[in-house]
Coordinates of C-alpha atoms and ligand atoms in Angstrom, one line a residue:
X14 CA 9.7 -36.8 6.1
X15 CA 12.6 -38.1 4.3
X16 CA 16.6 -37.1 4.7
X17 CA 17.8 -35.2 2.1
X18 CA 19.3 -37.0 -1.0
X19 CA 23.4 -36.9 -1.7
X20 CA 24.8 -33.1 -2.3
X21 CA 25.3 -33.2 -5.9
X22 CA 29.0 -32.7 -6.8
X23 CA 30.6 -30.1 -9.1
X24 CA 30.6 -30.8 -12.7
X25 CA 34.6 -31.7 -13.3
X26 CA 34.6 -29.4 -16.4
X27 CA 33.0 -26.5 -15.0
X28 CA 34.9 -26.5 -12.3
X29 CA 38.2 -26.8 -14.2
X30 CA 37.2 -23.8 -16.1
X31 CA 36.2 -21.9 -12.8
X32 CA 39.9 -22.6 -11.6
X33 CA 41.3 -21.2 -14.7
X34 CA 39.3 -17.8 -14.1
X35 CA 41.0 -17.6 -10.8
X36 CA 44.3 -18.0 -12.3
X37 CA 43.3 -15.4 -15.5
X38 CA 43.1 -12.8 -13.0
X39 CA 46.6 -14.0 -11.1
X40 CA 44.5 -14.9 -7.7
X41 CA 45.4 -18.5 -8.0
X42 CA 48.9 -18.0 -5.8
X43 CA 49.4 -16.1 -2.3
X44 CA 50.7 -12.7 -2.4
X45 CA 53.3 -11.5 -0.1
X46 CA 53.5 -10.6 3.0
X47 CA 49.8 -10.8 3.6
X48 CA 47.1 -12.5 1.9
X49 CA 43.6 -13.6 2.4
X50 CA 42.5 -16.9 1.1
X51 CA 39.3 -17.1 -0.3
X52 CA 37.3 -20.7 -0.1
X53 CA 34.8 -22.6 -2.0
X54 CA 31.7 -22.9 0.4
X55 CA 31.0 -26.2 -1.4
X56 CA 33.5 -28.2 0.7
X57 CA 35.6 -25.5 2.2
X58 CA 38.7 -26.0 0.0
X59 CA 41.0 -22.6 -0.8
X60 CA 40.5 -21.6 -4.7
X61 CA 42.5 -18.3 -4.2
X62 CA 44.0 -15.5 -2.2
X63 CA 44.1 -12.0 -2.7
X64 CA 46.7 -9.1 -1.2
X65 CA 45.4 -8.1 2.4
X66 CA 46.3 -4.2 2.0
X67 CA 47.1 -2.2 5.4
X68 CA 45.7 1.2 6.1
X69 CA 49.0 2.8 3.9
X70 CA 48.1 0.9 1.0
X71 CA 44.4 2.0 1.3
X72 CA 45.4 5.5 1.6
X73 CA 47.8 4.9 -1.4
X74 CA 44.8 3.6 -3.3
X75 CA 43.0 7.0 -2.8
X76 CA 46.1 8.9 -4.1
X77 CA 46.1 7.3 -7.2
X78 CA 42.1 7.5 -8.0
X79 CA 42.2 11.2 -7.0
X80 CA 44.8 11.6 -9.5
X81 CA 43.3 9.9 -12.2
X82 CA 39.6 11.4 -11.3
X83 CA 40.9 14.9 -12.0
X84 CA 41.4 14.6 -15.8
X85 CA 38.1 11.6 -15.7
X86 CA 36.0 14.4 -14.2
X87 CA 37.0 16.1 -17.2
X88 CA 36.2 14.3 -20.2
X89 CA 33.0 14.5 -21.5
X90 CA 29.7 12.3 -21.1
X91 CA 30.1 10.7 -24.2
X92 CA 33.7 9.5 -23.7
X93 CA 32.8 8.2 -20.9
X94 CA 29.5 6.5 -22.0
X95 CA 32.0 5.3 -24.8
X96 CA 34.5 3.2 -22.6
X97 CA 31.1 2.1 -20.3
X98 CA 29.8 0.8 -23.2
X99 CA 32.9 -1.4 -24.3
X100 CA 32.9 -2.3 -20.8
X101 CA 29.3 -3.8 -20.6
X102 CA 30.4 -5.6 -24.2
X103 CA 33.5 -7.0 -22.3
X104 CA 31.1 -8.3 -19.2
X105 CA 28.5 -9.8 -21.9
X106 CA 31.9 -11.9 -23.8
X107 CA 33.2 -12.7 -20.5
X108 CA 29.8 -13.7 -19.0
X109 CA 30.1 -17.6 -18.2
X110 CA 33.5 -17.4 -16.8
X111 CA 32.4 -14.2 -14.5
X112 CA 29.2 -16.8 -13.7
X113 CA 31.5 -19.5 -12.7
X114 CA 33.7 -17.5 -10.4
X115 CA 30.6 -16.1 -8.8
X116 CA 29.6 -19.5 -8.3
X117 CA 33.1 -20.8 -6.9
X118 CA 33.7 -18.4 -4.5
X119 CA 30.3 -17.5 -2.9
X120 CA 28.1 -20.6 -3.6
X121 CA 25.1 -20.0 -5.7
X122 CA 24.1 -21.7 -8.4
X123 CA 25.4 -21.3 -11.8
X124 CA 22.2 -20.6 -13.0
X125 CA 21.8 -17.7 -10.3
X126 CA 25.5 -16.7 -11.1
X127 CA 24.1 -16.3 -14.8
X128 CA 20.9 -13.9 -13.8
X129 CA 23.4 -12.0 -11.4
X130 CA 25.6 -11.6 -14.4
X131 CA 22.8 -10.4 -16.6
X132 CA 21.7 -7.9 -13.9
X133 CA 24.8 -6.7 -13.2
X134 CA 25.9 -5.8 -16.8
X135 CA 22.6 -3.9 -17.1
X136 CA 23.8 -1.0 -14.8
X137 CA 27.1 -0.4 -16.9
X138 CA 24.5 -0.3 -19.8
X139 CA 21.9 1.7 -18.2
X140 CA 24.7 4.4 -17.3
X141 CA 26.2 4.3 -20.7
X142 CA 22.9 5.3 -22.3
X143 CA 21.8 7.6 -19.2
X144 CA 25.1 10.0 -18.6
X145 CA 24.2 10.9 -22.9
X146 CA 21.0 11.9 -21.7
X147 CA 21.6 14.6 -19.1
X148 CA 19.7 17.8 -18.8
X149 CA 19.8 20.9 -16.4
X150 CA 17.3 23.7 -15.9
X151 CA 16.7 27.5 -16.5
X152 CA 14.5 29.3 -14.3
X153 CA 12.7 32.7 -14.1
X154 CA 13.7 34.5 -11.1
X155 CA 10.6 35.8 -9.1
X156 CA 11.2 39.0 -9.6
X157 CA 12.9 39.1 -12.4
X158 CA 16.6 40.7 -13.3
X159 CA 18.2 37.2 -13.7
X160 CA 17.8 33.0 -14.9
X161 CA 18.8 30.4 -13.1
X162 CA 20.3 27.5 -14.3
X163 CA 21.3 24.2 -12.8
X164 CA 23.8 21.9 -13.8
X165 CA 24.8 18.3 -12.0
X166 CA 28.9 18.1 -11.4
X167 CA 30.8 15.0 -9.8
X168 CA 30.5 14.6 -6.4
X169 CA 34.2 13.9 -6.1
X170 CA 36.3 10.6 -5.0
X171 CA 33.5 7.6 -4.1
X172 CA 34.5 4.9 -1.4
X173 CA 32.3 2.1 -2.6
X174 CA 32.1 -0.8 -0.1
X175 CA 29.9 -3.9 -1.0
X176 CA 28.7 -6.9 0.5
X177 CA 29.5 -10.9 -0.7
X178 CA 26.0 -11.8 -2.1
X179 CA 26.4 -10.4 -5.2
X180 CA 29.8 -10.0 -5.6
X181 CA 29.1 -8.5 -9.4
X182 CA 26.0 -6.9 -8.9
X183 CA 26.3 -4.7 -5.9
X184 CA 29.9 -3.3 -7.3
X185 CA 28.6 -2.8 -10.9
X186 CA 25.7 -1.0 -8.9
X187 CA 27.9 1.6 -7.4
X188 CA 31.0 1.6 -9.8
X189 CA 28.9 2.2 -13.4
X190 CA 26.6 5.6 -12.1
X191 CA 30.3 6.7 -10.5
X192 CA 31.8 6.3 -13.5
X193 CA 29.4 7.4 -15.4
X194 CA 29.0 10.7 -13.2
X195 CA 32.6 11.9 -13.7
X196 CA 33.9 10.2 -10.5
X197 CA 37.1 8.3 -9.7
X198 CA 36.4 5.2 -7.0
X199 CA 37.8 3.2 -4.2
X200 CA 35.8 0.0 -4.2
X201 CA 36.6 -2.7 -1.1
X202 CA 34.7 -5.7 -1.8
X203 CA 33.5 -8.4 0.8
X204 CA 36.7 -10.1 2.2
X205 CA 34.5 -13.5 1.4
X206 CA 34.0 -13.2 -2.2
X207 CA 36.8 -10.6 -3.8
X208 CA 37.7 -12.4 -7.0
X209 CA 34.4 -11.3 -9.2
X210 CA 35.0 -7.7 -8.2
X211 CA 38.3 -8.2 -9.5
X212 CA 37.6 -9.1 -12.9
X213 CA 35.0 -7.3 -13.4
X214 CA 37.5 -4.4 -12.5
X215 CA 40.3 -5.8 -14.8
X216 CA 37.3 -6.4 -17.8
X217 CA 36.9 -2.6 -17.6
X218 CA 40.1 -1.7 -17.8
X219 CA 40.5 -3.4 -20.9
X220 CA 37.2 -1.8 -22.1
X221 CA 39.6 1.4 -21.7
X222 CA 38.8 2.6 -17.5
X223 CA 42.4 4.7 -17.0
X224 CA 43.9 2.0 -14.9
X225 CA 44.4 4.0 -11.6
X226 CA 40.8 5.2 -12.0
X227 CA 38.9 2.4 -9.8
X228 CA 41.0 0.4 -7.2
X229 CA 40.5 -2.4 -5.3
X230 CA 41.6 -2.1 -1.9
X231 CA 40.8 -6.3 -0.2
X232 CA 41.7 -6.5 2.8
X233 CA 40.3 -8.5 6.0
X234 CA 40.3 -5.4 8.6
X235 CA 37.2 -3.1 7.5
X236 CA 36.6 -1.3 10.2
X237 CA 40.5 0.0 10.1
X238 CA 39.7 0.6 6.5
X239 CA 36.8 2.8 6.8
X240 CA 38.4 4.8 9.8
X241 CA 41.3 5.3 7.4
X242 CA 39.6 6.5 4.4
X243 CA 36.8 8.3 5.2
X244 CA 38.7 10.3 7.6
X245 CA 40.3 11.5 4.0
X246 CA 39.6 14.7 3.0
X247 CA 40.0 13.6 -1.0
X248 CA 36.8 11.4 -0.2
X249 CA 33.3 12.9 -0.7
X250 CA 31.2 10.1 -0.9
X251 CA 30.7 6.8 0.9
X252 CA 28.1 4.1 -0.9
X253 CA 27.5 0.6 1.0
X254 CA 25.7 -2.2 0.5
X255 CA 25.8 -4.2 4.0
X256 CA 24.0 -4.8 7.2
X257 CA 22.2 -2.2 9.3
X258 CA 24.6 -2.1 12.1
X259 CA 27.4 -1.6 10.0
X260 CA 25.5 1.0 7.9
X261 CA 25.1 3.1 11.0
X262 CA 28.6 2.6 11.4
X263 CA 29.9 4.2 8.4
X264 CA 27.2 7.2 8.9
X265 CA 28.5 8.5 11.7
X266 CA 31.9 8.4 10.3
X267 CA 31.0 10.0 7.2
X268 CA 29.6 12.8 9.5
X269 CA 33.0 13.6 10.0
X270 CA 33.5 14.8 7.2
X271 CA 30.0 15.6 6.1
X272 CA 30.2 12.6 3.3
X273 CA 27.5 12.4 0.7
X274 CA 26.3 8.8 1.6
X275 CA 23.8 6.2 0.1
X276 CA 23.0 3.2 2.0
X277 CA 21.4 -0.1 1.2
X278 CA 20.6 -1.8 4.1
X279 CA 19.3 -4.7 5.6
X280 CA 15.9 -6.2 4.9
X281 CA 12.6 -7.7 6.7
X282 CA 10.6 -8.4 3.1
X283 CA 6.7 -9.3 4.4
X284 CA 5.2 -11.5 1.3
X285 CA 1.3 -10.8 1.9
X286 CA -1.1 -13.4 0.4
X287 CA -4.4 -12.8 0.0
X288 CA -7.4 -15.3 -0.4
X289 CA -8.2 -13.8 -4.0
X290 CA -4.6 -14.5 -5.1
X291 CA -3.6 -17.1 -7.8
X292 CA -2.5 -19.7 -6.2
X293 CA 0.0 -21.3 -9.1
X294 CA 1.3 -17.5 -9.0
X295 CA 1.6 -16.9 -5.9
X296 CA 3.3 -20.1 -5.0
X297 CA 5.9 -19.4 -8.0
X298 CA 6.6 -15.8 -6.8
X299 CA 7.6 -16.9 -3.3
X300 CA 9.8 -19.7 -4.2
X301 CA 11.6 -17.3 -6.7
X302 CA 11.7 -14.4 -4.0
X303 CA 12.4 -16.8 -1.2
X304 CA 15.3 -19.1 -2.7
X305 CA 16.8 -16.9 -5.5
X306 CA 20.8 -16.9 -4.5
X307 CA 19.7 -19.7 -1.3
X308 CA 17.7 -17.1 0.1
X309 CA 21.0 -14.9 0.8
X310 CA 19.3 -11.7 -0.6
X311 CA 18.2 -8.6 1.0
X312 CA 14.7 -8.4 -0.7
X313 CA 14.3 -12.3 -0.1
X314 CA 10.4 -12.8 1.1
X315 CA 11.1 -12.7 5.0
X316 CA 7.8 -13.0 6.0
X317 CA 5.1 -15.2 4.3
X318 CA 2.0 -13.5 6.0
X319 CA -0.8 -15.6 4.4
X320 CA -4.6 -15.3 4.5
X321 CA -6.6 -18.4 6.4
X322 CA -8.4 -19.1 2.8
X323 CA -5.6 -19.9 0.8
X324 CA -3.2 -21.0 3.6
X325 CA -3.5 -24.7 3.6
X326 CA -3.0 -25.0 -0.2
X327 CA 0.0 -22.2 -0.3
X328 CA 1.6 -24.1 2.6
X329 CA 1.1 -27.4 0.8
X330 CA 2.5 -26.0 -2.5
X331 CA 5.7 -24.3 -1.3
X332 CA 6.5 -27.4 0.6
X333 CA 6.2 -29.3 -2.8
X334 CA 8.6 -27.2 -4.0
X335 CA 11.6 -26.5 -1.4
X336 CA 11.0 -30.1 0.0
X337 CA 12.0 -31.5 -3.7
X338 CA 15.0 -28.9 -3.8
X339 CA 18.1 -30.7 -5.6
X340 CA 20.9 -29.4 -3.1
X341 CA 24.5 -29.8 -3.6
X342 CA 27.0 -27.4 -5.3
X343 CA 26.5 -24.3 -7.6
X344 CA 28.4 -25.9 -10.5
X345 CA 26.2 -29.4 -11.0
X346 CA 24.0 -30.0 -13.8
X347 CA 20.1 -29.7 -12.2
X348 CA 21.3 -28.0 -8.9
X349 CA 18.4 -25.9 -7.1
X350 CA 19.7 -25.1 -3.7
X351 CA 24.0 -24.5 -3.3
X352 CA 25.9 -24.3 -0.4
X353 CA 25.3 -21.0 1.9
X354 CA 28.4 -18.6 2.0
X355 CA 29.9 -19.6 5.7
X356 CA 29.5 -22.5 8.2
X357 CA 28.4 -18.8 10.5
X358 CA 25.5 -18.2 8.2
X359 CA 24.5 -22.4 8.4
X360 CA 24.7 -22.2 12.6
X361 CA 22.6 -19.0 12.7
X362 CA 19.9 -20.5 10.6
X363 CA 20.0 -23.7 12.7
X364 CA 19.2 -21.7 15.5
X365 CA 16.6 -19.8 14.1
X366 CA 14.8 -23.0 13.2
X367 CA 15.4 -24.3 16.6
X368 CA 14.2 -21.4 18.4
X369 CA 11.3 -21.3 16.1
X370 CA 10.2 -25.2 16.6
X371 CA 10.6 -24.5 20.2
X372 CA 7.6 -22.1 20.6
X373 CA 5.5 -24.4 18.6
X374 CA 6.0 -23.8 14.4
X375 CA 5.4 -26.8 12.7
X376 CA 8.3 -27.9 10.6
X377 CA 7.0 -29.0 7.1
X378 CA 10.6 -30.1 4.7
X379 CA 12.8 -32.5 6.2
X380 CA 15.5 -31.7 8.8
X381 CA 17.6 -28.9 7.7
X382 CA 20.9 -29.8 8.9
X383 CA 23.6 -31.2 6.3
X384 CA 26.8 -33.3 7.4
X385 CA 29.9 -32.7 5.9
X386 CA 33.1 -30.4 4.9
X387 CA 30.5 -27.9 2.6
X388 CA 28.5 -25.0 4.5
X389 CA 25.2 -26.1 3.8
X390 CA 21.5 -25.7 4.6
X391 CA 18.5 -27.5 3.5
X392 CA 15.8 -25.8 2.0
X393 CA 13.3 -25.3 4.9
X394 CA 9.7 -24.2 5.5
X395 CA 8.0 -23.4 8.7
X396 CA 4.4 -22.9 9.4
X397 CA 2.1 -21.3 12.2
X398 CA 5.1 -19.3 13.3
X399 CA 4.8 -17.6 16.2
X400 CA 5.1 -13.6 16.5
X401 CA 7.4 -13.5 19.3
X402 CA 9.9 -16.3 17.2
X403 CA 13.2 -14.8 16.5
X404 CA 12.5 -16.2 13.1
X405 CA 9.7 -13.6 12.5
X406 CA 11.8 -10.6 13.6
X407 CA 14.9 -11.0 11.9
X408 CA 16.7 -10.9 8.8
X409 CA 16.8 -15.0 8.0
X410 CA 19.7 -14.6 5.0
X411 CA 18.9 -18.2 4.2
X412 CA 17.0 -20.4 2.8
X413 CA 13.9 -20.6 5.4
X414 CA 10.0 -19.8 4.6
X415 CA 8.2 -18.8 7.8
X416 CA 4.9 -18.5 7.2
X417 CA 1.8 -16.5 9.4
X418 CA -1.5 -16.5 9.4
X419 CA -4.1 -13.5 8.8
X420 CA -7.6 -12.7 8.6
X421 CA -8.0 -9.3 7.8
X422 CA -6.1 -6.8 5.5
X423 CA -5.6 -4.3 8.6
X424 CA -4.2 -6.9 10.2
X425 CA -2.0 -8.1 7.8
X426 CA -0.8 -4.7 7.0
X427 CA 0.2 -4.2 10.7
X428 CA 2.0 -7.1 11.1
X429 CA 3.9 -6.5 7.6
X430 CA 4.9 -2.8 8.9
X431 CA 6.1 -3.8 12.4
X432 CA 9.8 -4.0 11.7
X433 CA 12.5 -0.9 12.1
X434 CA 13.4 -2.5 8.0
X435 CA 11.6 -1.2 4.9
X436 CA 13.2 -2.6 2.0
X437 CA 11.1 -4.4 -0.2
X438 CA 7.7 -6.2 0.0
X439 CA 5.3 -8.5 -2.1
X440 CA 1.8 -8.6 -2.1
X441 CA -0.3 -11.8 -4.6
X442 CA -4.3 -10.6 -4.6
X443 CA -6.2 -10.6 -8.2
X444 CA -7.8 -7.4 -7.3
X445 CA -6.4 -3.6 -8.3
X446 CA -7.9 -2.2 -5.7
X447 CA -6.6 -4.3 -2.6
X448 CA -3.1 -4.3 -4.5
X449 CA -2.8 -0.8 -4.9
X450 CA -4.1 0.0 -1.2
X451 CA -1.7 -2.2 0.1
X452 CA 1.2 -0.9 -2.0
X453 CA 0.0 2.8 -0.8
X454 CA 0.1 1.9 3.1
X455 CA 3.3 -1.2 3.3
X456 CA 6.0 0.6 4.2
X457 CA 8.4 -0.4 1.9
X458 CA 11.0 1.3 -0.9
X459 CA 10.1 -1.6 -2.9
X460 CA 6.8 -3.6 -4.0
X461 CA 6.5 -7.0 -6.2
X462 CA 2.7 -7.4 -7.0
X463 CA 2.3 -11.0 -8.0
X464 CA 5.9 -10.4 -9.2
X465 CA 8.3 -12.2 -6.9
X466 CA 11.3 -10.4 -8.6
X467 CA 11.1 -6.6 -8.4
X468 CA 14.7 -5.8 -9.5
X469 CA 15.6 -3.8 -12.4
X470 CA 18.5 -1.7 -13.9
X471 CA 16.1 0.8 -15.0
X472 CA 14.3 1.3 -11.3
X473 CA 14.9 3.2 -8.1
X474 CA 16.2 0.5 -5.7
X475 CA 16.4 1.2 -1.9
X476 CA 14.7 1.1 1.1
X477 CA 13.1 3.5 3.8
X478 CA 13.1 3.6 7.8
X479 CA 16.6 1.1 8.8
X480 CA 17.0 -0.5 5.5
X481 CA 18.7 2.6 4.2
X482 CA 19.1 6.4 2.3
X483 CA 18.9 7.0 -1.3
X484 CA 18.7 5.2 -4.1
X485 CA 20.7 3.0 -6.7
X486 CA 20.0 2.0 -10.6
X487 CA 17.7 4.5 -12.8
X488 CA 18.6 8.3 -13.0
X489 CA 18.1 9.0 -8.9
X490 CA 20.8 6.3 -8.8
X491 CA 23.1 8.4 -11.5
X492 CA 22.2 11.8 -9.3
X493 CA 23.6 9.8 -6.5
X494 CA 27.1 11.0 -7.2
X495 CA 26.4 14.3 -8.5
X496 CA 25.9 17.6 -6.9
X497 CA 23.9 20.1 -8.3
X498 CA 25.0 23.6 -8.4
X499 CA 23.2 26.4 -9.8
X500 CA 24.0 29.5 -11.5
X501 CA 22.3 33.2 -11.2
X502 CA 22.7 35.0 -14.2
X503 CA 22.0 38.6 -13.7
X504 CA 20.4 40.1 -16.7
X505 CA 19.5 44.2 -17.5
X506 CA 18.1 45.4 -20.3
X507 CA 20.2 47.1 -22.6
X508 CA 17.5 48.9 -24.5
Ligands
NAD606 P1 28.2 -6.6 6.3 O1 27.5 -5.4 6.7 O2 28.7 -7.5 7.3 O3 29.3 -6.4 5.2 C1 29.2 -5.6 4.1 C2 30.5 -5.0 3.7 O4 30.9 -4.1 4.7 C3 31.6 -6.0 3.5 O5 32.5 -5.6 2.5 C4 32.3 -5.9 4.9 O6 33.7 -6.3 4.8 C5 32.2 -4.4 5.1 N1 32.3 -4.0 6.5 C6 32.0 -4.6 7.6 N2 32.3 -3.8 8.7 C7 32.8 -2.7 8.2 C8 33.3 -1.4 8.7 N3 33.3 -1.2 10.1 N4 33.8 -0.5 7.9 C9 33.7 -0.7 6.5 N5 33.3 -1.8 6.0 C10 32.8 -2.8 6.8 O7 27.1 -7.4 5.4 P2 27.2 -8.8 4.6 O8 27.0 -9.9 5.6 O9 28.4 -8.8 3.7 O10 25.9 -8.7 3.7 C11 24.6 -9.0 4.2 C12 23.8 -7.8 4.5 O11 23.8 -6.9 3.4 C13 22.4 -8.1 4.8 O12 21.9 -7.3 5.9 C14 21.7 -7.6 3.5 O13 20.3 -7.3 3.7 C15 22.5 -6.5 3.1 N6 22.3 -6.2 1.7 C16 21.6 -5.1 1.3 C17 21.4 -4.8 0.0 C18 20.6 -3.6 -0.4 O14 20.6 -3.3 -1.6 N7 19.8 -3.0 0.5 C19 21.9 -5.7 -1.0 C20 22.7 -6.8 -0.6 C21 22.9 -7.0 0.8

């Protein structure tokens, strides 16, 4: 087992061209009186702060989308699909300097900035071509004398809070159907990774979003945040993409003030492999669901549960592939594996590998540990892991396979399902019958089969049981800030 080669460095060009983004959007020099630096996880150097805003400027934030929302709720859905569209065409221009700011401030690599940059723009295109496309109903009333019809209206003023994996992503997500829906919005970003929300927020103003419309509220105290602003009686609707525990959080606030709330939670993806899977698949589908953004994402493979058949040769092919990882930062040419976003998320892992190794997994890639300024994490896979391994139970948010053994599919399926989370899941089998009984009995929002990549604009993304309520992308994502009302229109005959 070797040591892992040199981290790669940044590209002196790209990087260069990432600073310039941060000054574009005027985050390249500290705001007064409070500010929050932000820090390249490569080797911990500040590349830029942004205002840390109290609990008056939060509230003062609200005051000014609740203004604006009043004349955005009534425009109609093609003006608004209008200005969506521009902004998706400004996103698509802008792309590689949105990728490179991804890439400086939270890590990944610019070829995983690029994808979330793709992904992300598809929402503000979905909801473009979606909000043109809306329908109501009439019905018969029962017994007769009346129709009625249904219509979808803005929820109201939206508190979108999102988390620092995918900086673009999860706040084009939330700020596109809200938009698109008729709604004003208060978005606070991850106090890690601020800047990308910022431009992409500054790119659609420019596309023509009324200026007050969406704001930014950064700042480092969340919790005071929240407690401020959903307390507000303007807000009607709270959307977060975060953790579990702070999900649970912000649901019993909202209760308050009986919020509409959709919540994307964290994950505990099983990847089930059967015996009659491809092998040259299946391997390719975990490493893509395993180390896509360095494993940091909440539908990441979680779980390899992997029939006896197959398991030496899956085992053997995985470690090929994360044991020949080219680590180092986001921005160099050939880079597979960046830094992870905090030296907190490299500790945590540490232990989990320790605690794993402990009660007896075998550790197949070299040692995981990285010296240095840079938060980093080598790519890791452990085998034969234990059931009681703190590794098997929790949400790894890294860059570590953990991989089980199974002989049956009941067995499998109860190991897969034993987990409060029910985000996403994978299953690799050649045969339509196993795949769709195990898609029908994993309890999971979301399924890859032989597809290590489930994602998509035009889909209902979300989990069931802890890992959340409701859904975002596709039309139940767009419904997610409406209300529906309905109408009874008494009728008599007049003959
Ligand atoms: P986190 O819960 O720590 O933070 C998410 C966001 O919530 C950040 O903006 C943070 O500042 C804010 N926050 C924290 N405490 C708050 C409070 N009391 N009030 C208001 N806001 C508060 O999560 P994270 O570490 O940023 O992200 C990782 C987690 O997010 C993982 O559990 C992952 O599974 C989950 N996630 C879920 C999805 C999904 O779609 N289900 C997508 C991405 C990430």
């Amino acid at each position: 087992m070797s040591a892992h080669d040199p981290l790669l460095q940044p590209d002196p060009e790209l990087h260069a061209t990432a600073r310039k983004v941060v000054t574009r959007i005027g985050a390249d020099r500290a705001p007064a009186p409070n500010a929050i630096a932000i820090h390249d996880p490569h080797d911990g150097s500040t590349i830029g702060f942004t205002p840390d805003r109290d609990i008056d400027q939060a509230l003062e934030a609200v005051t000014r989308a609740d203004t604006a929302g009043r004349s955005w709720a009534a425009t109609s859905p093609r003006y608004r699909a209008d200005i969506l569209r521009r902004w998706y065409d400004r996103i698509v221009d802008n792309a590689d300097d949105i990728a490179l700011l991804i890439t400086l401030e939270m890590g990944k690599t610019l070829a995983d900035a690029r994808a979330e940059v793709a992904y992300g723009a598809d929402f503000v295109r979905w909801y473009a071509e979606e909000i043109t496309h809306q329908t109501g109903t009439v019905r018969e009333a029962p017994s007769g004398g009346a129709r009625l019809l249904t219509r979808r209206a803005p929820v109201g003023l939206a508190v979108l809070i999102t988390p620092w994996n995918f900086p673009l992503a999860m706040a084009t997500r939330k700020i596109a159907p809200a938009l698109a829906a008729g709604c004003p919005a208060v978005v606070k970003p991850a106090a890690l990774t601020p800047l990308t929300t910022l431009f992409a927020v500054q790119l659609a103003v420019e596309a023509g979003v009324p200026e007050d419309l969406v704001q930014v509220v950064t700042t480092s105290d969340a919790s005071a945040f929240s407690a401020a602003v959903l307390s507000d009686p303007r807000v009607r609707k709270v959307s977060f993409t975060g953790s579990t525990p702070v999900g649970k959080i912000l649901l019993r606030l909202a209760a308050d003030n009986v919020l509409r709330t959709s919540m994307e939670l964290g994950g505990n993806a099983p990847f089930l492999v059967f015996d009659d899977a491809d092998l040259e698949r299946a391997v390719e589908g975990a490493f893509v669901a395993k180390m896509r953004n360095g494993g940091q994402s909440c539908i990441a493979a979680n779980r390899f549960l992997v029939q006896n058949g197959i398991a030496e040769a899956f085992v053997e092919g995985l470690t090929e592939r994360l044991a020949s990882l080219p680590t180092g930062s986001g921005l160099a040419p050939g880079v597979g594996l960046g830094p992870m976003v905090d030296h907190r998320a490299v500790h945590r892992l540490q232990g989990l590998v320790d605690d794993a190794v402990e009660r007896g997994a075998t550790l197949h890639t070299p040692d995981p540990a990285i010296d240095g300024p840079g938060s980093y994490f080598g790519a890791t896979l452990l085998d034969h892991v234990p059931a009681d391994a703190e590794v098997a139970t929790t949400e790894i948010f890294g860059p570590i396979a953990s991989v089980q053994r199974f002989s049956t599919q009941d067995e499998a399926l109860a190991k897969a399902n034993d987990t409060e989370f029910g985000l996403a899941g994978y299953v690799f089998t050649e045969s339509l019958d196993r795949a769709f009984d195990v898609a029908d009995n994993l309890a999971t929002g979301i399924l890859g089969i032989n597809q290590g990549l489930p994602s998509n604009a035009a889909a209902p993304f979300g989990g069931i049981k802890e890992s959340g309520l409701g859904r975002e992308g596709s039309a139940e994502g767009l419904e997610e800030y409406q209300e529906l009302r309905f109408y009874n229109l008494a009728l008599r005959s007049t003959s």
